[in-house]
mmCIF file of C-alpha atoms in Angstrom:
data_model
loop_
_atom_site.group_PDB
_atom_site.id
_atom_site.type_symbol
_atom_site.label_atom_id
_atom_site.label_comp_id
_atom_site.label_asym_id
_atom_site.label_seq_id
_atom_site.Cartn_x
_atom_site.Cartn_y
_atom_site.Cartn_z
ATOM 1 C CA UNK A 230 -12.324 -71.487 -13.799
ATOM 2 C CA UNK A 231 -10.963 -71.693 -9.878
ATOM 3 C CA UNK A 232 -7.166 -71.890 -9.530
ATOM 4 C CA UNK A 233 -4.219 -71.643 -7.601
ATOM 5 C CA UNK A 234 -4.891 -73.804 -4.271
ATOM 6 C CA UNK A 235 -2.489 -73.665 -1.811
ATOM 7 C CA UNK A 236 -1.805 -76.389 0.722
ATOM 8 C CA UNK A 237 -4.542 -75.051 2.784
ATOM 9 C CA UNK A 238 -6.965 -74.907 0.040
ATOM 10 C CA UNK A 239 -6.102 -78.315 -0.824
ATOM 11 C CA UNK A 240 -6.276 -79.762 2.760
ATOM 12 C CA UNK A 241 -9.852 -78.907 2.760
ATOM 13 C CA UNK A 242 -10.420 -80.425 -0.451
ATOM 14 C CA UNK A 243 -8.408 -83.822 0.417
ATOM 15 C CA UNK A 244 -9.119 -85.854 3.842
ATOM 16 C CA UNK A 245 -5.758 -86.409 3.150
ATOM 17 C CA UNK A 246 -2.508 -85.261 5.835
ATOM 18 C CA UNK A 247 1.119 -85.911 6.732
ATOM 19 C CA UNK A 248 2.900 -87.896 5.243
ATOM 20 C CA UNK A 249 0.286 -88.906 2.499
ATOM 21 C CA UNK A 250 -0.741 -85.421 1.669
ATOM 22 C CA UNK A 251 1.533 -85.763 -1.894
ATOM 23 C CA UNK A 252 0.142 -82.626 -3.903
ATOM 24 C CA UNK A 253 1.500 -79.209 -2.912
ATOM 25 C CA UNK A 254 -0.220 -76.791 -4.724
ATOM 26 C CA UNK A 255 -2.991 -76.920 -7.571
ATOM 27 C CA UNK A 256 -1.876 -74.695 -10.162
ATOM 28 C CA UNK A 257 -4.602 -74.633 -12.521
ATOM 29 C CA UNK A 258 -8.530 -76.443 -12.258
ATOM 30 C CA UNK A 259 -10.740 -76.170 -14.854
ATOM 31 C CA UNK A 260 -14.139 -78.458 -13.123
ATOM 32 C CA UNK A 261 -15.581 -80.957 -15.627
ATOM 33 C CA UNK A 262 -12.006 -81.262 -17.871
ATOM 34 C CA UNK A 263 -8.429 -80.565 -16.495
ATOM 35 C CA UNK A 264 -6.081 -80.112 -13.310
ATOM 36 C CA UNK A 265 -2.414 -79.018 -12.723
ATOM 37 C CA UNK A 266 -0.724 -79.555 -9.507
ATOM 38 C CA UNK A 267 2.773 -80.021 -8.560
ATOM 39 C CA UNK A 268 4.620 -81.292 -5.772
ATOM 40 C CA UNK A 269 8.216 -80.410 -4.751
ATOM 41 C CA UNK A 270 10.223 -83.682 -3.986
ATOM 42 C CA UNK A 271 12.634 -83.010 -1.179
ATOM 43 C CA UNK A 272 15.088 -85.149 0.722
ATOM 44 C CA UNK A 273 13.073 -84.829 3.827
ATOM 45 C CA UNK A 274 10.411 -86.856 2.257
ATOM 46 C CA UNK A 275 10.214 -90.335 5.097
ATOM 47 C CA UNK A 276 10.052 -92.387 2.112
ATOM 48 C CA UNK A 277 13.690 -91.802 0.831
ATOM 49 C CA UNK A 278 15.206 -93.601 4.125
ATOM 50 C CA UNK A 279 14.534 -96.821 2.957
ATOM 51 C CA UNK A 280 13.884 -96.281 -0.995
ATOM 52 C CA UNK A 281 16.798 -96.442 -1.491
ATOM 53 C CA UNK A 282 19.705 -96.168 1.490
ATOM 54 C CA UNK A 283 22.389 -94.027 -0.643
ATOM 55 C CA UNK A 284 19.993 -93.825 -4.080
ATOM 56 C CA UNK A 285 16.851 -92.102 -3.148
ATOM 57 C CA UNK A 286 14.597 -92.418 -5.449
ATOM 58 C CA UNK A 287 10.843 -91.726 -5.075
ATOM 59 C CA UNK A 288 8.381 -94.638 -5.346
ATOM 60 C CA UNK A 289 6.218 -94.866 -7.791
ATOM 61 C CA UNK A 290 3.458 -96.208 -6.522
ATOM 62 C CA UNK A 291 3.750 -92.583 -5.169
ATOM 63 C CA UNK A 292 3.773 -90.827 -7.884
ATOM 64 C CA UNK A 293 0.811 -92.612 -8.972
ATOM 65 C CA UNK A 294 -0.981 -92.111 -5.495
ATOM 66 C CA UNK A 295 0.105 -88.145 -5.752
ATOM 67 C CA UNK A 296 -1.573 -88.407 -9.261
ATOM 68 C CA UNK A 297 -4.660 -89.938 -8.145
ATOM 69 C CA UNK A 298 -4.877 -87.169 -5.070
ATOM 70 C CA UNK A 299 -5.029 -84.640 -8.052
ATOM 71 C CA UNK A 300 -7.608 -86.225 -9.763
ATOM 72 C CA UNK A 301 -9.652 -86.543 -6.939
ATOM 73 C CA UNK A 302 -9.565 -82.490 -6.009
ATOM 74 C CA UNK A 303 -10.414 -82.244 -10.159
ATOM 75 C CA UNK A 304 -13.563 -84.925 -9.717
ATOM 76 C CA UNK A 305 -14.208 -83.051 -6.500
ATOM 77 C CA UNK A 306 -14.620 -80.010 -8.080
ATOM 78 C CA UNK A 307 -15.998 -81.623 -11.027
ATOM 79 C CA UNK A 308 -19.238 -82.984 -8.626
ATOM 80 C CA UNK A 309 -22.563 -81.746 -7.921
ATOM 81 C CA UNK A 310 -22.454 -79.763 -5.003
ATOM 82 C CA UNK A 311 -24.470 -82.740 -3.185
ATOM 83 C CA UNK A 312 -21.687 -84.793 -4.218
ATOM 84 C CA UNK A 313 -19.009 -82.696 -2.276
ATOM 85 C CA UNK A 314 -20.017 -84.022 1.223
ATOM 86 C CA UNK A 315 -18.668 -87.465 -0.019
ATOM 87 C CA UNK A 316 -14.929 -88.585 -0.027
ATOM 88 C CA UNK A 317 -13.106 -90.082 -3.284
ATOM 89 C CA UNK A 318 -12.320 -93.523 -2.888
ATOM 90 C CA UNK A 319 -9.372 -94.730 -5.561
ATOM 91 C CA UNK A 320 -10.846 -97.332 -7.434
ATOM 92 C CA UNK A 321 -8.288 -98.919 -10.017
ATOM 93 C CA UNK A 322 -5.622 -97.641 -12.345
ATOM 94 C CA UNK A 323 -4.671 -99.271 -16.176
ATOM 95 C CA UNK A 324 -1.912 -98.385 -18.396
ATOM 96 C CA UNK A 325 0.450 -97.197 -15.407
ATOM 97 C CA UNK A 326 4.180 -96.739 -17.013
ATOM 98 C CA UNK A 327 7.078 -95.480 -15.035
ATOM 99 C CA UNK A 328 9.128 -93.522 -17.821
ATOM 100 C CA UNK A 329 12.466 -91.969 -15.535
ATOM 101 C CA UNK A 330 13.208 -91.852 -11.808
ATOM 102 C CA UNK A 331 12.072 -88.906 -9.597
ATOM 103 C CA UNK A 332 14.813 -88.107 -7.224
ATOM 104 C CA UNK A 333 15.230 -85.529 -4.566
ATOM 105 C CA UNK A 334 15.474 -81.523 -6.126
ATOM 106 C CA UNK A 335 12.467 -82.504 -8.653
ATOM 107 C CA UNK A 336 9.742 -80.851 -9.001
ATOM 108 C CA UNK A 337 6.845 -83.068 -10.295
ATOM 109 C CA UNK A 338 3.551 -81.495 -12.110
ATOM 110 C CA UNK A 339 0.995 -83.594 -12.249
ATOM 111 C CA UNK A 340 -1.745 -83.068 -15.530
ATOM 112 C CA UNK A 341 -5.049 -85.006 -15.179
ATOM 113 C CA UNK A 342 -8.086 -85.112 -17.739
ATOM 114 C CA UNK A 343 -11.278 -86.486 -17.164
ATOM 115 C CA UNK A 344 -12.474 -88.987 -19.469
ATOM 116 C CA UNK A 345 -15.572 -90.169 -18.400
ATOM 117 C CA UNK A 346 -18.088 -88.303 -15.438
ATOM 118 C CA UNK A 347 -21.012 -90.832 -14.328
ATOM 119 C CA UNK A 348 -23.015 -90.204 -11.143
ATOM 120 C CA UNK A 349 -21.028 -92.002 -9.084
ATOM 121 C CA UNK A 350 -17.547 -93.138 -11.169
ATOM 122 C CA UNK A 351 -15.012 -90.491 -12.447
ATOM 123 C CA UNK A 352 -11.786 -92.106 -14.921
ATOM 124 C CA UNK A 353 -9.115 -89.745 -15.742
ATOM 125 C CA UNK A 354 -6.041 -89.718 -18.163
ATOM 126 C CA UNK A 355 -3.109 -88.575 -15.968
ATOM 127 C CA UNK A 356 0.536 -87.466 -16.471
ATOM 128 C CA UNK A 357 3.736 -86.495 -14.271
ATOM 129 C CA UNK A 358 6.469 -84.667 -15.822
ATOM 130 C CA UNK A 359 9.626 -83.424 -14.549
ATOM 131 C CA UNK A 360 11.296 -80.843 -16.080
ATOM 132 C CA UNK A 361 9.024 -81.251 -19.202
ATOM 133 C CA UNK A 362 9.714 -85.216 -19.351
ATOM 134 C CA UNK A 363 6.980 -87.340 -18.751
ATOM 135 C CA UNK A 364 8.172 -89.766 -15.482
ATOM 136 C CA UNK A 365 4.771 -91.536 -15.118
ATOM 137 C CA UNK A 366 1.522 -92.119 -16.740
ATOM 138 C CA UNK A 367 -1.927 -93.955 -16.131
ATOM 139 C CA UNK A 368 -5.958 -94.130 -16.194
ATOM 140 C CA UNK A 369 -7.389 -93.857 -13.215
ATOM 141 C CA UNK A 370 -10.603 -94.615 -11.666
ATOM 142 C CA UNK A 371 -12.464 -93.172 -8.629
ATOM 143 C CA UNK A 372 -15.889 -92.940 -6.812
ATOM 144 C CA UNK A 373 -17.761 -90.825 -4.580
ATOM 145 C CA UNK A 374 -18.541 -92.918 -1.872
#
């Protein structure tokens, strides 16, 4: 089991940077089944001047995105270690449900499961919660390109 990457950690993981680098840390990894990760919503976020003017509110195609970013360091992980050199291309998403609004002070923790693991295709179950709520859910789908 590897754990705790830091945004460092993570940076080399993800081609990923500023501002679409949406996971801060990865809490918890276990390659071939599960990932944690959170990220810490703040008002600085460029996002929230324009979604929404006086409501911010976080997007959640973002959440979704920030979701898929953790499932990519889990399939990542998950690879061969000839399948490492390749990046993670997002490939589709199904059952995507927005549950409550992620606002500014939240902290989001993002749970992904793998469900399938073929040579080149990963799909994952994955979960945001805030404060033990679940704010957003989908499948995803990925491949190492």
């Amino acid at each position: 089991m590897e754990s705790n990457y830091d945004i460092q950690g993570i940076m080399e993981l993800l081609a990923h940077r500023y501002p679409f680098l949406l996971i801060d840390r990865v809490v918890e990894v276990i390659p071939g089944d599960k990932i944690t990760a959170l990220k810490n919503v703040t008002i600085n976020e460029p996002f929230f001047q324009g979604h929404f003017p006086g409501r911010p509110i976080m997007p959640g195609v973002l959440i979704i995105e920030a979701m898929a970013q953790a499932g990519g360091i889990l399939a990542y992980l998950s690879g061969s270690i000839e399948q490492r050199n390749r990046l993670i291309y997002f490939m589709g998403m199904d059952k995507v449900r927005f549950r409550k609004p992620v606002v500014p002070g939240d902290q989001i923790i993002f749970e992904a499961k793998i469900i399938k693991f073929r040579s080149k295709v990963v799909k994952a179950s994955g979960k945001a919660f805030v404060k033990d709520n679940v704010v957003a859910e989908a499948e995803l789908m990925a491949t190492l390109g």
